[in-house]
CSV table of C-alpha atoms in Angstrom, one decimal:
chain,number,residue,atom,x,y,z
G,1,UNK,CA,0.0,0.0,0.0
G,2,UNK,CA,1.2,3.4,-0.9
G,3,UNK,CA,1.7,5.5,2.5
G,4,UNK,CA,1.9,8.1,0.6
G,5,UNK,CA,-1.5,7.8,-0.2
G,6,UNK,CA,-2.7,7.2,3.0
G,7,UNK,CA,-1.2,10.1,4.4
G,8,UNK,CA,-3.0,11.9,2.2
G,9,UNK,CA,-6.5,10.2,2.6
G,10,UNK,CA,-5.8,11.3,6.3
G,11,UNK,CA,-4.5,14.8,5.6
G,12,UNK,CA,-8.1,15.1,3.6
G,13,UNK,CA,-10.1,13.3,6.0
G,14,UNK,CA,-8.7,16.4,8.7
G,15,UNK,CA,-9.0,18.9,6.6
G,16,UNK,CA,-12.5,18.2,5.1
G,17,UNK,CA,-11.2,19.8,1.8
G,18,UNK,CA,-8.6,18.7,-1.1
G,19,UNK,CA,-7.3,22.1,-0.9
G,20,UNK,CA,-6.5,22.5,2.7
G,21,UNK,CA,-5.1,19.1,2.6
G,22,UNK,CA,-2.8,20.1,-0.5
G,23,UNK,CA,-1.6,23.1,1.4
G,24,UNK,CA,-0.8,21.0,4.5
G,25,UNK,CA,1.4,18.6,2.0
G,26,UNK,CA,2.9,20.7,-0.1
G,27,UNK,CA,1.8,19.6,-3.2
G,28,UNK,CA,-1.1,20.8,-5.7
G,29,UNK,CA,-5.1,19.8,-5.3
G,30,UNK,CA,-4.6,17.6,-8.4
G,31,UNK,CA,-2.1,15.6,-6.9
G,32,UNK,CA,-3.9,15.1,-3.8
G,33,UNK,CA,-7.1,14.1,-6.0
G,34,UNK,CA,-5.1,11.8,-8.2
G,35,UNK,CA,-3.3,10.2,-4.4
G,36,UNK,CA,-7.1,9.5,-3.0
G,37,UNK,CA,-8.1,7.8,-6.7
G,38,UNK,CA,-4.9,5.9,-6.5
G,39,UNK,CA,-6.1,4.4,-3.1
G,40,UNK,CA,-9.5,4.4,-4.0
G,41,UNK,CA,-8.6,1.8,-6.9
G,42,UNK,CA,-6.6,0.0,-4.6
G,43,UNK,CA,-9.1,-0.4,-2.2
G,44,UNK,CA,-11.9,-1.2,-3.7
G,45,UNK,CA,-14.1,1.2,-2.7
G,46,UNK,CA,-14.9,5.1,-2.2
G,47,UNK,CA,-13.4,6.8,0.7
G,48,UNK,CA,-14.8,10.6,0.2
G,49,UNK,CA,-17.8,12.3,-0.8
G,50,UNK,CA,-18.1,15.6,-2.4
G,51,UNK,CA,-20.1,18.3,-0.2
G,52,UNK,CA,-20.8,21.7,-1.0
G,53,UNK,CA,-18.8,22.7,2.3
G,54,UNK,CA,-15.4,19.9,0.5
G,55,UNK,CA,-15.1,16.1,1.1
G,56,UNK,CA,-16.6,14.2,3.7
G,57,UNK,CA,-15.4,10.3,4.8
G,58,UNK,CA,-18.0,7.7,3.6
G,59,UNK,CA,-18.4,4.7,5.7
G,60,UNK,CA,-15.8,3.0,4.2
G,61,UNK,CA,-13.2,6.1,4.3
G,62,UNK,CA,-14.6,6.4,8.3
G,63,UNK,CA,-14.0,2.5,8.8
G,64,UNK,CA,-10.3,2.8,7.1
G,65,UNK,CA,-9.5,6.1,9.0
G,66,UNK,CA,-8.0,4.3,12.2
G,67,UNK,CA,-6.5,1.6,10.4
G,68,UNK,CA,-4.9,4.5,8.3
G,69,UNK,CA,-3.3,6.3,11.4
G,70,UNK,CA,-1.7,3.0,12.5
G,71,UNK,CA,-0.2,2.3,9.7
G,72,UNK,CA,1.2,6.1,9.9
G,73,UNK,CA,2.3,5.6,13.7
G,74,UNK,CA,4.0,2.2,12.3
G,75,UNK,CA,5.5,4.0,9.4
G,76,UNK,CA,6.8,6.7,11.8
G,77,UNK,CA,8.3,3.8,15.0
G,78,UNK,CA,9.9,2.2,12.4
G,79,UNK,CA,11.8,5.3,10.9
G,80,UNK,CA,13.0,5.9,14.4
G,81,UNK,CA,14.3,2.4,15.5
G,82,UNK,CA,17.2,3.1,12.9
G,83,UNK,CA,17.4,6.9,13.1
G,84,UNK,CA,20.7,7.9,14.0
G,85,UNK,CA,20.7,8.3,17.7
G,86,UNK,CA,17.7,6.5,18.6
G,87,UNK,CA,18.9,3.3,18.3
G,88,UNK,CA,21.5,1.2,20.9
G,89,UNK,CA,24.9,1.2,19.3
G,90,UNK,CA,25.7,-2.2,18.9
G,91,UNK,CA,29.4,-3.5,19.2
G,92,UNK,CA,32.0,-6.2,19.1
G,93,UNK,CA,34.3,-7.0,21.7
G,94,UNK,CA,35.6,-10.6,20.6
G,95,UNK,CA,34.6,-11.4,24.3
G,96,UNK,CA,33.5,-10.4,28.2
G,97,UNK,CA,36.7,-10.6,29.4
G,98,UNK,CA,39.6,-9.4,27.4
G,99,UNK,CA,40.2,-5.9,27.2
G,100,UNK,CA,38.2,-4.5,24.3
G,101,UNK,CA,35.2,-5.4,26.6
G,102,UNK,CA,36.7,-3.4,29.6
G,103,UNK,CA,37.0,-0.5,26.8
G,104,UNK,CA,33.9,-0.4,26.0
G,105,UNK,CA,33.0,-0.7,29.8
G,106,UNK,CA,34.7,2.2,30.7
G,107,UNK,CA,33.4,4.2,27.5
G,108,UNK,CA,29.9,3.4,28.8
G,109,UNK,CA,31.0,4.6,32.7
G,110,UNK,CA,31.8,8.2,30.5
G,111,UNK,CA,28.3,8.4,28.5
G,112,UNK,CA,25.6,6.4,30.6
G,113,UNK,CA,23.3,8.0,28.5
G,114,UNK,CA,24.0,6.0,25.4
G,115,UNK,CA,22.3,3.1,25.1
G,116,UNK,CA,25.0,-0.2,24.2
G,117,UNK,CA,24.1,-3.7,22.8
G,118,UNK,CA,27.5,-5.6,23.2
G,119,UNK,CA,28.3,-8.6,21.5
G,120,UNK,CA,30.5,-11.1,21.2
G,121,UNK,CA,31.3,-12.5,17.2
G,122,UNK,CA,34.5,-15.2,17.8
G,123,UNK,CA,36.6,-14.7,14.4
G,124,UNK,CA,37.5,-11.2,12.3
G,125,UNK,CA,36.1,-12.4,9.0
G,126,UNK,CA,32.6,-12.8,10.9
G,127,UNK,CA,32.6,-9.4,12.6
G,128,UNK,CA,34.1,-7.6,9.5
G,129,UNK,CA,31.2,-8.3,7.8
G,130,UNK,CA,28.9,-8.3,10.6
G,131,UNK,CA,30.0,-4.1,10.5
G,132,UNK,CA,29.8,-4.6,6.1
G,133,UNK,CA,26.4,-5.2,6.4
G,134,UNK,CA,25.3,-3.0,9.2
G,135,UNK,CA,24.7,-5.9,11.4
G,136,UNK,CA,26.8,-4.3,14.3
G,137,UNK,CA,28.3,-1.0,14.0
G,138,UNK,CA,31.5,-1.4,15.5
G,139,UNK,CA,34.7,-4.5,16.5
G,140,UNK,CA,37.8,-4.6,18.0
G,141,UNK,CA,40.4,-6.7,16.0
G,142,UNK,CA,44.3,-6.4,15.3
G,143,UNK,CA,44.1,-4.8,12.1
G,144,UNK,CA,46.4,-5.9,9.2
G,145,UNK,CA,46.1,-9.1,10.1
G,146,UNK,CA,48.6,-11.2,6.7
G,147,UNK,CA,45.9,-11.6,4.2
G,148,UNK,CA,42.9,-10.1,5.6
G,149,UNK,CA,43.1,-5.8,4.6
G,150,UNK,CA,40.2,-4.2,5.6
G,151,UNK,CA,37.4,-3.6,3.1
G,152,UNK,CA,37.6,0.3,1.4
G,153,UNK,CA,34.7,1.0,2.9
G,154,UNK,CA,36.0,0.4,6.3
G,155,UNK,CA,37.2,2.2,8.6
G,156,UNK,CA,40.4,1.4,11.7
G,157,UNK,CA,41.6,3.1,14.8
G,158,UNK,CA,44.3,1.7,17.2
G,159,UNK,CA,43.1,2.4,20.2
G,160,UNK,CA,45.0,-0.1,23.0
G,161,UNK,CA,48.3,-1.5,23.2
G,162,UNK,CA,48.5,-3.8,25.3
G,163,UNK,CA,51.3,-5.1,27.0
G,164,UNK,CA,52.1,-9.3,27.4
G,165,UNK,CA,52.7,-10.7,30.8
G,166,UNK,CA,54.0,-14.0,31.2
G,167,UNK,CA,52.2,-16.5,33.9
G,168,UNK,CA,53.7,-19.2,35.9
G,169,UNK,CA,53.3,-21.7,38.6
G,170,UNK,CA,55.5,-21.0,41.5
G,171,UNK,CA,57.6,-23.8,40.8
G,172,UNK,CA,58.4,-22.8,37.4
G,173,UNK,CA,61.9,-21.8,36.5
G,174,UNK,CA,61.3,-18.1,36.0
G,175,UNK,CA,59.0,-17.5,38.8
G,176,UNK,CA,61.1,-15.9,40.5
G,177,UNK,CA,61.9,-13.1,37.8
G,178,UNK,CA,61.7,-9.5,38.5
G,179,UNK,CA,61.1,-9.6,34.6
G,180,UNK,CA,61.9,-11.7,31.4
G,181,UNK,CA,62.6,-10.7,27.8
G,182,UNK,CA,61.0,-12.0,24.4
G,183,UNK,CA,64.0,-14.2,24.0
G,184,UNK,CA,64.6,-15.8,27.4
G,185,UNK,CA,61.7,-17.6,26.9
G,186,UNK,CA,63.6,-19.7,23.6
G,187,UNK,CA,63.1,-23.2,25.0
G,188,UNK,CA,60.4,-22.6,27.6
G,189,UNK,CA,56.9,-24.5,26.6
G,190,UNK,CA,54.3,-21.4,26.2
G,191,UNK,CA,50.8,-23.0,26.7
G,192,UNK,CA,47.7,-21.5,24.9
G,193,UNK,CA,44.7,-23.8,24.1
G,194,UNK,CA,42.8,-20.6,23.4
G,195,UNK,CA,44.4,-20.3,20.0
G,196,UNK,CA,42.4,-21.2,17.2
G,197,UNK,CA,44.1,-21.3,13.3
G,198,UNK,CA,43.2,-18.3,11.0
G,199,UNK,CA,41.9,-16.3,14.1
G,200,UNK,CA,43.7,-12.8,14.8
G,201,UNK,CA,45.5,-13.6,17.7
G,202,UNK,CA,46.8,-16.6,16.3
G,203,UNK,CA,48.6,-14.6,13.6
G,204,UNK,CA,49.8,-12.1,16.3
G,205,UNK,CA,51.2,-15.3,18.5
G,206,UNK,CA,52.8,-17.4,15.4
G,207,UNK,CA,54.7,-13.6,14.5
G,208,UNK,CA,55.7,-13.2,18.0
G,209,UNK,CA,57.0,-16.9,18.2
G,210,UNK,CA,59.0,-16.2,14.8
G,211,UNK,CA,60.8,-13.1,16.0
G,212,UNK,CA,62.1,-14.7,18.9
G,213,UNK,CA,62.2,-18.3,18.6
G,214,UNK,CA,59.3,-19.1,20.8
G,215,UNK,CA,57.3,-22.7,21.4
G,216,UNK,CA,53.7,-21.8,21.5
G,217,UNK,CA,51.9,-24.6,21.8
G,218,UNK,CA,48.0,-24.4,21.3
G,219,UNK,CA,47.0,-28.7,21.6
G,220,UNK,CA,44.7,-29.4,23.8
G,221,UNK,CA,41.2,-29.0,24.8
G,222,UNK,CA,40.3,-25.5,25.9
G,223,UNK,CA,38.3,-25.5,28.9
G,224,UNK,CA,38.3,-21.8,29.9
G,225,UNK,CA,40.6,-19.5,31.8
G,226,UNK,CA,40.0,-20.8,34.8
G,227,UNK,CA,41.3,-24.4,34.2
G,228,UNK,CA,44.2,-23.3,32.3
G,229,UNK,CA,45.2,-21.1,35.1
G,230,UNK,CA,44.5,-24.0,37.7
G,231,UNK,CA,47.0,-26.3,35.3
G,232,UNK,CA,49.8,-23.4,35.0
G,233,UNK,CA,49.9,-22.7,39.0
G,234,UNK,CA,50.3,-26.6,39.0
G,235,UNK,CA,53.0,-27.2,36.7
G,236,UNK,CA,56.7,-26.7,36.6
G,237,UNK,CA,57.2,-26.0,33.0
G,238,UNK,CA,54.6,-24.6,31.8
G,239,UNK,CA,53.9,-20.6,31.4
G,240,UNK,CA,51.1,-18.7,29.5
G,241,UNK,CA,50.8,-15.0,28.2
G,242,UNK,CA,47.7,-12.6,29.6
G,243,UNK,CA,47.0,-9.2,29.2
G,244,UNK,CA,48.0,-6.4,31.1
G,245,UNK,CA,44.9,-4.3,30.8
G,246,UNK,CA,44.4,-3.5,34.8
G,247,UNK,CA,40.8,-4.7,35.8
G,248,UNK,CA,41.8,-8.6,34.1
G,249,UNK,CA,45.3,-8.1,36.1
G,250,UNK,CA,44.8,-10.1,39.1
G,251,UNK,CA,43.4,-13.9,38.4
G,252,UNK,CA,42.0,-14.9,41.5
G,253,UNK,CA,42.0,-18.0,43.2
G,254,UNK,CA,44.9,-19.2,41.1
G,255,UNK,CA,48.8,-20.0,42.3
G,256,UNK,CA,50.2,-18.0,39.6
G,257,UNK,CA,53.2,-15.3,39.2
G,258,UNK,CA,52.6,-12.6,36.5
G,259,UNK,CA,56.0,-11.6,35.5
G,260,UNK,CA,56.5,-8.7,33.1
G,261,UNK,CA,58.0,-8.9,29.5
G,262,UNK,CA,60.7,-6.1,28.8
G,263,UNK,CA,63.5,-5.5,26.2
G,264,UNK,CA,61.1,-5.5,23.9
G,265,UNK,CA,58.1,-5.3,25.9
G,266,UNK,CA,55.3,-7.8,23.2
G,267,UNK,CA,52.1,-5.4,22.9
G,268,UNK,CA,48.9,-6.9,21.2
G,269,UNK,CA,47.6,-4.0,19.1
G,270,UNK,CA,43.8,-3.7,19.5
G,271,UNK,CA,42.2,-1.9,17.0
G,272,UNK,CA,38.3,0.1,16.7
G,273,UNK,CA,36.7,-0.7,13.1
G,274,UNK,CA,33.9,1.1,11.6
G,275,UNK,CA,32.0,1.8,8.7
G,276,UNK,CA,33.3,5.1,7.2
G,277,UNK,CA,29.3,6.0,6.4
G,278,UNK,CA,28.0,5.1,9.5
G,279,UNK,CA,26.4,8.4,10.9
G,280,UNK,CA,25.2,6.8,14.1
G,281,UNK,CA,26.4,10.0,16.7
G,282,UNK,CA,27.4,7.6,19.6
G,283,UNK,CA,29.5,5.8,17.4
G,284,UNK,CA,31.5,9.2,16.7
G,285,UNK,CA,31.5,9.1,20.7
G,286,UNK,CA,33.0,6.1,21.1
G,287,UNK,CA,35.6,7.3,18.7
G,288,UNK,CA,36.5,10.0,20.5
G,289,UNK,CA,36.5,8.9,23.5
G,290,UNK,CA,38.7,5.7,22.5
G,291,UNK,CA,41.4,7.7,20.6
G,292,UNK,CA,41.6,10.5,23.0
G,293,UNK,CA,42.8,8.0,26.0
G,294,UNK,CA,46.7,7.1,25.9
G,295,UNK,CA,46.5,3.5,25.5
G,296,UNK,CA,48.1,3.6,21.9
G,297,UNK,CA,49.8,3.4,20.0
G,298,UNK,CA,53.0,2.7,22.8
G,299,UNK,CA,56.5,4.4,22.6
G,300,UNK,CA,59.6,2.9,21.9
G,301,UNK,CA,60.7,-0.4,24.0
G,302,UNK,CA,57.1,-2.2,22.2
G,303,UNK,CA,57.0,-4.9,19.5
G,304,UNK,CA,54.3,-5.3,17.7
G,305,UNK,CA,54.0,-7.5,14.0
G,306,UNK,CA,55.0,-5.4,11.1
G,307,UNK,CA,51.7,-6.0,9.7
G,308,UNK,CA,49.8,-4.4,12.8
G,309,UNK,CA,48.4,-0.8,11.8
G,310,UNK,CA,49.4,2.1,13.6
């Protein structure tokens, strides 16, 4: 059904005249008589009749009057779910607990007034084009990831780097370590079930155990945080890298030393990604508020891959 017609059968139906209705619309009495016709045909049946004093609903055009200003009101909700700014901005943050999450938490701590719909998509082929086709409006990925540039019509901002700590068990040779560099760990078993092949972070982690001659090994069953930190406080040889982002800095409950990684200090380069036409005004927020922090990108002293995008 034209809505464009209906508005016009109600315009009319207010009015009481053609010419009062065209001069509420904008447009010329013909055009308002040919709109009514148009729906008349449609319908099936008459919807005015002619008075000496203009136009006057007949039983039918009384009937469809209600029915005519839903499907207005409808016409007019459904414009505003989308409209910029009156819809929840709706982003990716790979997961709840690594730090693009805690990002976001502390962007929403700045601006309770916008409304958020987080999400967590797993891989960065998924959430690329979850933001291609609108589906979410925003994701944090390491961008420039070998074989995966972004789409023209995207958008990237580093916006957190952040630093690598190495976990241990107490009985683990380096426990004891005020810090370690990249390369003292050549020989050490580095545990990570978490990795998954053709994900981000495993491209970051196979880079970072080619520059320095690391054993990452990612076999096993991954059952979680929790149980791979109850298997590291446990063990004497193996050790695990975790973020250093401050509210995930402390695993409690868990035996485990968190030793620093210096000379060069491994940062995992977390990056905002947008579509350049998105007009949605919180997401400019976010923007601002995520590039105007200091978490990126880090000074001298950092490695990051040489495909990571400043």
């Amino acid at each position: 059904m034209d809505l464009k017609a209906v508005r016009t059968f109600v315009a009319v139906a207010d009015a009481g005249q053609f010419q009062e209705a065209a001069a509420v619309l904008a447009v010329t009495q013909q055009a308002v008589s040919k709109r009514i016709a148009a729906l008349e045909r449609d319908l099936g049946v008459r919807l005015f009749t002619r008075t000496a004093r203009g136009a006057e609903p007949t039983l039918d055009g009384r009937a469809f009057l209600p029915h005519a200003r839903a499907l207005l009101l409808a016409e007019e909700r459904a414009a505003a779910s989308v409209r910029p700014g009156r819809r929840a901005l709706r982003v990716d943050v790979i997961g709840p607990r690594v730090a693009p999450a805690v990002l976001l938490r502390g962007f929403h701590e700045a601006h309770p007034g916008v409304e958020l719909d987080v999400v967590t998509l797993f891989d960065a082929d998924t959430a690329v084009g979850a933001v291609q086709s609108g589906r979410v409006d925003a994701t944090f990925r390491a961008v420039g990831m070998p074989g995966r540039p972004l789409p023209e019509s995207l958008a990237s901002a580093r916006v957190l780097d952040e630093p690598l700590h190495l976990l241990t068990g107490p009985e683990h040779a380096l426990a004891d370590a005020d810090s370690v560099t990249p390369a003292e760990l050549a020989g050490h078993r580095i545990w990570m079930p978490s990795i998954v092949e053709g994900v981000e972070w495993a491209a970051y982690y196979a880079s970072l155990a080619a520059e320095f001659g690391l054993t990452i090994d990612s076999a096993g069953p991954n059952f979680g945080s929790a149980a791979m930190l109850d298997r590291i406080a446990r063990s004497p040889e193996l050790a695990t890298f975790m973020g250093e982002h401050p509210r995930l800095a402390r695993p409690a409950g868990h035996d485990v030393r968190r030793i620093p990684l210096t000379g060069p200090t491994p940062v995992y380069p977390h990056s905002l990604i947008w579509d350049r036409a998105n007009a949605h005004p919180a997401l400019a927020a976010l923007r601002a508020h995520l590039t105007g922090g200091s978490g990126a990108p880090r000074a001298s002293g950092t490695w990051v891959p040489d495909w990571a995008v400043a």
